[in-house]
Short mmCIF file of C-alpha atoms in Angstrom, two decimals:
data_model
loop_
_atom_site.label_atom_id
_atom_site.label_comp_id
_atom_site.label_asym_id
_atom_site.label_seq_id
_atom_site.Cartn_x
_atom_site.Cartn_y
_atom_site.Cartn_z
CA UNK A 1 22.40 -20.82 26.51
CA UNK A 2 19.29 -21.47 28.24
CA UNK A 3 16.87 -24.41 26.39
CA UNK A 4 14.23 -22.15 24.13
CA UNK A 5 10.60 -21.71 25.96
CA UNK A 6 7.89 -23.24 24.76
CA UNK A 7 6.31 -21.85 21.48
CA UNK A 8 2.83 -19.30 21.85
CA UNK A 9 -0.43 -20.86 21.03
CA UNK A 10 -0.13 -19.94 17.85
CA UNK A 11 2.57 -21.54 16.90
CA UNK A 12 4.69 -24.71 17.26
CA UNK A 13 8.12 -26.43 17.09
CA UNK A 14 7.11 -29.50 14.64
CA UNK A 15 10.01 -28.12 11.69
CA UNK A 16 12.04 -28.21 14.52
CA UNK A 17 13.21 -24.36 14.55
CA UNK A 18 14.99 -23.22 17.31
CA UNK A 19 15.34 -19.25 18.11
CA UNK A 20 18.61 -17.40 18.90
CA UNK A 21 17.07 -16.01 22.16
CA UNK A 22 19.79 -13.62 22.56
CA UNK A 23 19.36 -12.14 19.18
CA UNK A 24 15.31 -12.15 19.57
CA UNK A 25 15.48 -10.70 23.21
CA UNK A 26 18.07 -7.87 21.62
CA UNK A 27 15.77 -6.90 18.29
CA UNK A 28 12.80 -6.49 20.87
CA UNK A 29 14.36 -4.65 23.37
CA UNK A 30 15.26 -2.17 20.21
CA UNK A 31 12.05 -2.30 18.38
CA UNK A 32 9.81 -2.24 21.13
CA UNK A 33 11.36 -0.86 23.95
CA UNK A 34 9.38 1.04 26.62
CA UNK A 35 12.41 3.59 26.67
CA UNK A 36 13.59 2.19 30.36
CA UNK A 37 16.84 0.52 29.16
CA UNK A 38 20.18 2.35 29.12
CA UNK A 39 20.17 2.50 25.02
CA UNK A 40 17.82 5.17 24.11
CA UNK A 41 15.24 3.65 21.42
CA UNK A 42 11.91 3.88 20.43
CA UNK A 43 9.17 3.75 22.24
CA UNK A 44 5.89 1.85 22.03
CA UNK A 45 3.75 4.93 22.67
CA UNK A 46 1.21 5.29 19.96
CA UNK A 47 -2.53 4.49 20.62
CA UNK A 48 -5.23 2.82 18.34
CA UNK A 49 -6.68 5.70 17.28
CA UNK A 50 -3.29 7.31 16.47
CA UNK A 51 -2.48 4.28 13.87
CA UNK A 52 -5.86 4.95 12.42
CA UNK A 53 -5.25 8.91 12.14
CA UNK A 54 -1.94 8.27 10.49
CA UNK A 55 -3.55 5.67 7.78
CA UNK A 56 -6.36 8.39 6.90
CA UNK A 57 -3.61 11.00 7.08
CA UNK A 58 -1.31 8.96 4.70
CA UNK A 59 -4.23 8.22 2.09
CA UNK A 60 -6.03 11.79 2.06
CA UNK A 61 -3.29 13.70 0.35
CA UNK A 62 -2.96 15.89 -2.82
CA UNK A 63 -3.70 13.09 -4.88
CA UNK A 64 -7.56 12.27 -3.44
CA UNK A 65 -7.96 16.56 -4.59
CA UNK A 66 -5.27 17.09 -7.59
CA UNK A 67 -4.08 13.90 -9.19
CA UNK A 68 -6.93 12.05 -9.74
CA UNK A 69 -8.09 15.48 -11.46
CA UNK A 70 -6.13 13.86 -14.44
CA UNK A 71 -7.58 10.96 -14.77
CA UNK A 72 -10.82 12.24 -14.81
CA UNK A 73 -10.01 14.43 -17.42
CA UNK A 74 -8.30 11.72 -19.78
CA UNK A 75 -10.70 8.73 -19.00
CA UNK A 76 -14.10 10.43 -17.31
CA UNK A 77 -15.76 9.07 -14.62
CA UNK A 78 -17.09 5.81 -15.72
CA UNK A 79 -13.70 4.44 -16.14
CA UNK A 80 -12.19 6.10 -13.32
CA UNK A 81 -14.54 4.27 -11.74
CA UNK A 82 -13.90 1.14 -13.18
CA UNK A 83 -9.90 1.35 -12.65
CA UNK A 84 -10.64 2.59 -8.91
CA UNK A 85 -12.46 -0.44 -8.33
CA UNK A 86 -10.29 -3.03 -10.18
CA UNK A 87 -7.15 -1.66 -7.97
CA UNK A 88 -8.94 -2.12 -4.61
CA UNK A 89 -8.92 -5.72 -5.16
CA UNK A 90 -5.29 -5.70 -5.64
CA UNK A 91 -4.94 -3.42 -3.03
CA UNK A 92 -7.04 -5.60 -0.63
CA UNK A 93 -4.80 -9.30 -1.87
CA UNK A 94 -1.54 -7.25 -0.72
CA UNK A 95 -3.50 -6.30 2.47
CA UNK A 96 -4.92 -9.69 3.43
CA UNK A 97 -0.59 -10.88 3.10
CA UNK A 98 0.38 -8.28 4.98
CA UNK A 99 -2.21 -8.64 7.80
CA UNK A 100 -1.22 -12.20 8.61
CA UNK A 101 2.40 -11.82 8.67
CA UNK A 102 2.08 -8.78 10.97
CA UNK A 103 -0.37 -9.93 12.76
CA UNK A 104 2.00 -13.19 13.98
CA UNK A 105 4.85 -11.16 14.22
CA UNK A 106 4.18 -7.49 15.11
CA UNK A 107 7.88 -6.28 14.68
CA UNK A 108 8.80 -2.54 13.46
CA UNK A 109 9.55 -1.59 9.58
CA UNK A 110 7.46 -5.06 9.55
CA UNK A 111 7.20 -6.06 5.75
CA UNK A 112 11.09 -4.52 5.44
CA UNK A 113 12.08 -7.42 8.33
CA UNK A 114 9.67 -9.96 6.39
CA UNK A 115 11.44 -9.80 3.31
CA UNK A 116 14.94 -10.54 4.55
CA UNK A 117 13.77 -13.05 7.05
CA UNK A 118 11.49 -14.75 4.67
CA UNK A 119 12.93 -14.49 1.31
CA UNK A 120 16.43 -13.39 1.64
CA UNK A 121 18.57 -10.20 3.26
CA UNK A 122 19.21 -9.11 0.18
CA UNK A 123 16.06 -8.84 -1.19
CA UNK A 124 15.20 -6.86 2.57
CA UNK A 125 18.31 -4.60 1.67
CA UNK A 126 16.46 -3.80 -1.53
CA UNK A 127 12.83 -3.79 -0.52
CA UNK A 128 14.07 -1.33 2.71
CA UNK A 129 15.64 0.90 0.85
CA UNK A 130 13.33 1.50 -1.83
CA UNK A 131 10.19 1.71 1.08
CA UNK A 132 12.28 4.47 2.32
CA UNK A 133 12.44 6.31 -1.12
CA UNK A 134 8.88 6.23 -1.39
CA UNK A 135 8.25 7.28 1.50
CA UNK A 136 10.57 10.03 1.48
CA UNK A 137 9.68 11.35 -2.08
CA UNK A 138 6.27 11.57 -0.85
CA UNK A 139 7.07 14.51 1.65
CA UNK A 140 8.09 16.78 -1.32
CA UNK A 141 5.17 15.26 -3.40
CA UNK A 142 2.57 16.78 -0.68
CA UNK A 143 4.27 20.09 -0.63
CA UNK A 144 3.22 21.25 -4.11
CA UNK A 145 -0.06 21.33 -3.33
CA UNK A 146 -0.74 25.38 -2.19
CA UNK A 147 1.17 26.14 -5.89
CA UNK A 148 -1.07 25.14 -7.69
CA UNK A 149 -3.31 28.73 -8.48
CA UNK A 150 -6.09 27.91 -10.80
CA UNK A 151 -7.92 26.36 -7.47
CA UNK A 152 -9.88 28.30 -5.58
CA UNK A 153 -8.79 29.58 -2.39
CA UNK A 154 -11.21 27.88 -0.35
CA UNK A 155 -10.23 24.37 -2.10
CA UNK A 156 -6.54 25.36 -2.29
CA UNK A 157 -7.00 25.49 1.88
CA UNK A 158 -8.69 21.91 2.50
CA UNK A 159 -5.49 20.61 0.00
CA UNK A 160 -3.34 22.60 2.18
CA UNK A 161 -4.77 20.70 5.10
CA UNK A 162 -4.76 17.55 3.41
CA UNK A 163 -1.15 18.25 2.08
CA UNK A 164 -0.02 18.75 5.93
CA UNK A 165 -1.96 15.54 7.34
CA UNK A 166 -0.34 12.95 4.46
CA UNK A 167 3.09 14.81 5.05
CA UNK A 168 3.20 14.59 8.72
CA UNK A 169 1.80 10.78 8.34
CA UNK A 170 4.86 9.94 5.21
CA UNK A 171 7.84 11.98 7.62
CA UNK A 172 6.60 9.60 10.56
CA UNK A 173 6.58 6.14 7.88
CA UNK A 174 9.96 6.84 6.12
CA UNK A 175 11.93 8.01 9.19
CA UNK A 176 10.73 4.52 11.51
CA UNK A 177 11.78 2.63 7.93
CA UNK A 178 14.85 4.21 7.85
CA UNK A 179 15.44 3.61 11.57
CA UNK A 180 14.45 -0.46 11.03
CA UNK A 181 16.71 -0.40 8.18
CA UNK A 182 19.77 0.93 10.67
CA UNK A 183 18.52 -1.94 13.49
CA UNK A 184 19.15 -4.58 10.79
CA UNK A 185 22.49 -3.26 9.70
CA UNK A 186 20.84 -1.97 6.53
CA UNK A 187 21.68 1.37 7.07
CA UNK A 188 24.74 3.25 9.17
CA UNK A 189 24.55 2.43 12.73
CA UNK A 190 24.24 5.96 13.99
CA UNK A 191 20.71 6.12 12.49
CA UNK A 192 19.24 3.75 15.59
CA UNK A 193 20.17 7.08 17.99
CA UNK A 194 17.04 7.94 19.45
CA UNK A 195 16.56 11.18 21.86
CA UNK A 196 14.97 10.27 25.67
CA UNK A 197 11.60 10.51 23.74
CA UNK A 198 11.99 7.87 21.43
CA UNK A 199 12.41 9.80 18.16
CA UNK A 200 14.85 8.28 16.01
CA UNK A 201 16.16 12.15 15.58
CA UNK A 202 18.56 11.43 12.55
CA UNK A 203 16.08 9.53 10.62
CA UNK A 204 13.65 11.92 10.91
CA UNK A 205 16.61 14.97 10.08
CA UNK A 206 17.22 12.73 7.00
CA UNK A 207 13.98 12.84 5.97
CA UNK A 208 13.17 16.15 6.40
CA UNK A 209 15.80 17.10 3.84
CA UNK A 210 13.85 15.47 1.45
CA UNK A 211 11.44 18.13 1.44
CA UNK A 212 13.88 20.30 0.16
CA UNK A 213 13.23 19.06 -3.50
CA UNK A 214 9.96 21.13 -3.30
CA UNK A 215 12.18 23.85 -4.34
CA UNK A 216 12.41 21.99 -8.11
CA UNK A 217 9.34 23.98 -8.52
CA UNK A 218 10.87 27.16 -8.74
CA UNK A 219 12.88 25.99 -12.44
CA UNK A 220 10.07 23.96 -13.53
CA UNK A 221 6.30 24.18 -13.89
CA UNK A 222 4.74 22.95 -10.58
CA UNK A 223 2.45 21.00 -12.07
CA UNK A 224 5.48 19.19 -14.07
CA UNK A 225 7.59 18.49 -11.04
CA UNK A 226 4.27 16.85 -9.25
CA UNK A 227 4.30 14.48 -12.00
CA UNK A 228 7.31 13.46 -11.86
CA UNK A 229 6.95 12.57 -8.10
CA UNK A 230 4.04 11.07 -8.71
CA UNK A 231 5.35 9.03 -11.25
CA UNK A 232 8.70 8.38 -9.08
CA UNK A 233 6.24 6.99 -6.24
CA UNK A 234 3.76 5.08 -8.18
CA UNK A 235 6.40 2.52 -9.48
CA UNK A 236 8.33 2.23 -5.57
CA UNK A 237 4.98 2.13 -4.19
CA UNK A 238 4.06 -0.94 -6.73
CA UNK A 239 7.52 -2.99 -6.19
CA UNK A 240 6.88 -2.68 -2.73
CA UNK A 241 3.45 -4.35 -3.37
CA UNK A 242 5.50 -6.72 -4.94
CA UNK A 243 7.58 -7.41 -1.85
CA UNK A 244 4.96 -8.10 0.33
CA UNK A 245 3.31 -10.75 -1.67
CA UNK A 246 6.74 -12.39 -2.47
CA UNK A 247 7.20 -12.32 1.36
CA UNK A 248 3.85 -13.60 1.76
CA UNK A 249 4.41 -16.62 -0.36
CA UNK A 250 8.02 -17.84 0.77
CA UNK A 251 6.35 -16.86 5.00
CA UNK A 252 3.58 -19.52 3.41
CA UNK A 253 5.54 -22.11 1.97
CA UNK A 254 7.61 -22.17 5.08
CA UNK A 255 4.79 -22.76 7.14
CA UNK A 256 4.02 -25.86 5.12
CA UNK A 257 7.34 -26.77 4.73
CA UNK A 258 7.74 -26.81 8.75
CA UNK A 259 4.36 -28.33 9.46
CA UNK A 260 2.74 -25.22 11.24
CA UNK A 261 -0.99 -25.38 10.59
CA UNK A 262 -2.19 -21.65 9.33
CA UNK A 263 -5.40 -22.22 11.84
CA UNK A 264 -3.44 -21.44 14.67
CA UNK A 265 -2.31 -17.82 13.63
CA UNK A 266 -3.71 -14.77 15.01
CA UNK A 267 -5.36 -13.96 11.57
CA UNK A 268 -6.07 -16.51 8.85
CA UNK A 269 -6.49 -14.43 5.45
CA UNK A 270 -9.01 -15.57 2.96
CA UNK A 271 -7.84 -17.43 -0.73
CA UNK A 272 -4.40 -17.71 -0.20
CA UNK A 273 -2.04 -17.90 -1.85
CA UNK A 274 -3.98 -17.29 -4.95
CA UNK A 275 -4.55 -13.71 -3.84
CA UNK A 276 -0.99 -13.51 -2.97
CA UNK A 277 0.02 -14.58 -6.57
CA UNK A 278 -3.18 -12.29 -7.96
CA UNK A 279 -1.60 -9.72 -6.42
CA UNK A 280 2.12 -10.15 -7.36
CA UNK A 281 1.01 -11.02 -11.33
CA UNK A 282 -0.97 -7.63 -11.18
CA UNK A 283 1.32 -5.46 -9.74
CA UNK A 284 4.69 -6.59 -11.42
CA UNK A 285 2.71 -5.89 -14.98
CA UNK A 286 1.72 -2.29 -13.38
CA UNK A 287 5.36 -1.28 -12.54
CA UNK A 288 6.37 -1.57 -16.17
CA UNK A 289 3.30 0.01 -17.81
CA UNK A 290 3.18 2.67 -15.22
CA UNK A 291 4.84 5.10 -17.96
CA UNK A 292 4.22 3.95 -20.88
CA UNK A 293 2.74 7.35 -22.11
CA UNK A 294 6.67 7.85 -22.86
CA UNK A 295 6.88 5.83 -25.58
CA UNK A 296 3.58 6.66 -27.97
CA UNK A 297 5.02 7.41 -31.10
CA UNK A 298 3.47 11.00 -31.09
CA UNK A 299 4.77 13.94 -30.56
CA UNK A 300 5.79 15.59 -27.39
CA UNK A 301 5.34 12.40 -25.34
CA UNK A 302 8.77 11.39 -25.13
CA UNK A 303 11.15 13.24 -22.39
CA UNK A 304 13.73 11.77 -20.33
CA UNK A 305 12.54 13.13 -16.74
CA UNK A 306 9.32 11.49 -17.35
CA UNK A 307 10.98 8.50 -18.56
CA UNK A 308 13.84 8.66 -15.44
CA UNK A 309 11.13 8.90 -12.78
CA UNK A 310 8.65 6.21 -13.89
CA UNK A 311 11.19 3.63 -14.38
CA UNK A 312 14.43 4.93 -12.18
CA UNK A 313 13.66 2.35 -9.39
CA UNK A 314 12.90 -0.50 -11.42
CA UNK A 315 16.27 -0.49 -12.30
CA UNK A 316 17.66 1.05 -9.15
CA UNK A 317 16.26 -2.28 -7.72
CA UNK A 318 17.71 -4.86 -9.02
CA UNK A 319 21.12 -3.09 -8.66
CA UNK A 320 20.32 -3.31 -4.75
CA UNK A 321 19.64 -6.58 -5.06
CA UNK A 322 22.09 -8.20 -6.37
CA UNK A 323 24.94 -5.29 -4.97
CA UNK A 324 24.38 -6.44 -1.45
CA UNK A 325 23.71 -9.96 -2.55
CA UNK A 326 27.75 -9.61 -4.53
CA UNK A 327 29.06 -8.13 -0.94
CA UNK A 328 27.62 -10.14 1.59
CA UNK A 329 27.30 -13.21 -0.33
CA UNK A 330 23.77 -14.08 1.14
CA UNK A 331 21.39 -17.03 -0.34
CA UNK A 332 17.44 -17.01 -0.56
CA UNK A 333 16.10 -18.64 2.01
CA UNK A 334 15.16 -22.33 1.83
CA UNK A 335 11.36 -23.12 3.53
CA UNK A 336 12.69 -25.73 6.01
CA UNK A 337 15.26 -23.23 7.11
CA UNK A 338 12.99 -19.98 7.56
CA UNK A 339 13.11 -19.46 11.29
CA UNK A 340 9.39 -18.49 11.78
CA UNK A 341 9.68 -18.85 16.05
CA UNK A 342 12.15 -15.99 16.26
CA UNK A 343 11.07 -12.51 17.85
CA UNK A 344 7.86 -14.69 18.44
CA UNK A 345 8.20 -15.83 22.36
CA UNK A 346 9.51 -12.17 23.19
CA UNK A 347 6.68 -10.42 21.51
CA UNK A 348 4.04 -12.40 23.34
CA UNK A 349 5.35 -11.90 26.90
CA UNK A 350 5.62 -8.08 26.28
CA UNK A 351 1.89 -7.54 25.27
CA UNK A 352 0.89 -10.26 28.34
CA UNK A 353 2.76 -7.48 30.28
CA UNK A 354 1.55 -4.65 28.46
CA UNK A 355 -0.60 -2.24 30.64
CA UNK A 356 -2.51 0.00 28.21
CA UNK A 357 -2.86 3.69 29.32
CA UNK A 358 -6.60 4.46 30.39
CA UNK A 359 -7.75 8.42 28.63
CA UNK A 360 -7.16 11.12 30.57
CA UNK A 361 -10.43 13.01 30.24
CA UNK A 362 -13.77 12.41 28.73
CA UNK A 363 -12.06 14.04 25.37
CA UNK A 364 -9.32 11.32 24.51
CA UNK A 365 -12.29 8.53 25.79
CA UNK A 366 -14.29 9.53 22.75
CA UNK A 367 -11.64 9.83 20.34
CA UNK A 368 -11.07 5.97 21.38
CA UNK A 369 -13.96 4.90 20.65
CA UNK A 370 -14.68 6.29 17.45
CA UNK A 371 -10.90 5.11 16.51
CA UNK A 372 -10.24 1.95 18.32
#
C-alpha cells in the first residue's frame, strides 16, 4: 500500500491517523462518481440553485398552509409566535453542527455517515434508518393535502402546489438516504443499483410505495390520518436532531483529542459545543413531550394510534441500536481513534478537478444568480 498523501490545508496528521486509501478511494468513487466508471452510481449532477430549490421545496409543504392552522387555533398568534421563534434557535444550534461537519467532509447521506464514523456504526444503523422513515412518511404526509374540502379552491390549489414541491423534494431525500444506507452495508446491497443516469432506481421504487399509505384516508377521517403522520414525523425528525448534535460533539472531541485546531476547517461554527449540547438538551425533552396530549386525564384524549405514532420510533430506536450493536458486536468510538482524515484527501482532489458546467442560455444564468 502506497504511504498516505499529505493531509488538505485544513487538516493535519498530529493524532497520527492514517486513512485506508483503498476504502476512501472506493466510498468516493460510489458517492461521488461522475458516472464514467464501469459500476453504475450516482452522479454529482445537481447545481447550486437546485440544492436551494429542494430546501424551499422540502420546508414549504402542507404544514406552512394546514398544520400550523392548529396551532393557531389552540394557542393564537402571540404564542405561535413565541414557540416559532424559540425553535429557530434550536433549529439554527443543529444547523451550525451540521454545517461544519459537512462542510469538512462533503460525503452523501452525510449526517447518516457522521454518526457511525463519529460515534459508533450502530448508532449510524439506527440514525439511517430512522432518517429514512421520516423521510419516507413524509411523501404520504404531503399527499393529504387536496382532501381536505373546507379550503377554498383557490387555496386548496397553492397547497396542491406546495404538496407536490415538498413531495418531490422528501422522494429525492429518503431515496439518496436509503441508497447511503445500502453503500455502508446498512441496507441490502442491491439498493446501490443505479440506472446510466445515476438514479438509485430501487431506492426511489421503495420509496414511492410509501405513498401508498395515502390511501389510509379512505377508512379514516383525512384530517385524522394527517395527524398521525405528522405526529409519526415530528418525533423521527427530532431524534434525528438528536443525532446530529451527538455526532457533532464526539466529531469535536476527536478533534481535540487528535490535536487538529478547529481554525483550519472550512467553516468554524459559532459557541460550540454549548450550542451543540443546547441543542441536544432541547430536542431530547421535545421527543418525549411531543404527544403528551395522550395522556390528559380528560376525556377523549387518550387513543392508541395517536399514542403509536408519537412515540413508535422512540422505541423503535433504541431496538436498532442496540439490535445491530448485539449482531455485529461494534463499540462507540473512542476520540483518539476517530479517523477524521478518511474520505478527506479524495474529496479535495475531485473538487480541484471539478469543472463546473457554465448555463446554457441567458435563462439558467439568472436562475444562478438569484440561487447560487
Amino acid at each position: 500500500m502506497a504511504a498516505p498523501a499529505e493531509p488538505p490545508a485544513y487538516g493535519n496528521d498530529k493524532g497520527g491517523i492514517t486513512a485506508d486509501r483503498t476504502e476512501s478511494v472506493e466510498g468516493i468513487r460510489i458517492s461521488m462518481s461522475s458516472g464514467d466508471s464501469k459500476r453504475n452510481t450516482t452522479h454529482r449532477q445537481l447545481k447550486a440553485r437546485h440544492i436551494q430549490l429542494i430546501g424551499i421545496g422540502g420546508t414549504i409543504g402542507t404544514v406552512l398552509y394546514v398544520q400550523i392552522g392548529k396551532g393557531l387555533l389552540n394557542g393564537g398568534p402571540g404564542s405561535l409566535f413565541i414557540a416559532f421563534s424559540f425553535w429557530c434557535t434550536v433549529v439554527l444550534a443543529v444547523t451550525l453542527c451540521m454545517a461544519e461537519m459537512v462542510t469538512y467532509l462533503p460525503v452523501s447521506s452525510p449526517f447518516i455517515r457522521f454518526a457511525g464514523r463519529y460515534v459508533d456504526e450502530a448508532f449510524g444503523f439506527a440514525t439511517g434508518w430512522n432518517f429514512f422513515v421520516f423521510e419516507a412518511a413524509l411523501v404520504p404526509f404531503e399527499a393529504f393535502a387536496a382532501e381536505i374540502d373546507v379550503l377554498p379552491h383557490i387555496v386548496n390549489a397553492a397547497v396542491l402546489t406546495a404538496a407536490f414541491s415538498a413531495g418531490n423534494s422528501y422522494v429525492y431525500c429518503a431515496s439518496r438516504s436509503l441508497y447511503g444506507l445500502a453503500l455502508e452495508g446498512k441496507a441490502p446491497r442491491f439498493l446501490t443499483r443505479c440506472t446510466k443516469a445515476g438514479v438509485p432506481v430501487f431506492c426511489v421504487g421503495f420509496v414511492l410505495l410509501f405513498a401508498l399509505l395515502s390511501f389510509l384516508q379512505l377508512s379514516s377521517n383525512s384530517a385524522v390520518v394527517l395527524n398521525w403522520f405528522v405526529s409519526l414525523v415530528t418525533a423521527s425528525q427530532l431524534i434525528n436532531f438528536c443525532a446530529v448534535c451527538v455526532s457533532y460533539l464526539c466529531f469535536y472531541r476527536a478533534l481535540k483529542a487528535q490535536g487538529i485546531s478547529r481554525d483550519s476547517l472550512p467553516y468554524k461554527a459559532w459557541f460550540m459545543p454549548y450550542a451543540a449540547w443546547y441543542a441536544l438538551v432541547w430536542t431530547f425533552v421535545m421527543a418525549f413531550v411531543g404527544g403528551y396530549t395522550v395522556f390528559l386525564p380528560l376525556p377523549g384524549y387518550w387513543n392508541v394510534p395517536d399514542f403509536l405514532f408519537s412515540y413508535a420510533m422512540i422505541f423503535v430506536y433504541p431496538v436498532l441500536y442496540f439490535g445491530y450493536k448485539f449482531v455485529r458486536k461494534t463499540k462507540i468510538r473512542k476520540p483518539e481513534e476517530v479517523d477524521l482524515l478518511k474520505d478527506v484527501a479524495e474529496i479535495e482532489e475531485y473538487q480541484n478537478n471539478y469543472i463546473p458546467t457554465p448555463p446554457r442560455n441567458g435563462f439558467e444564468k439568472i436562475l444562478n444568480t438569484l440561487f447560487s
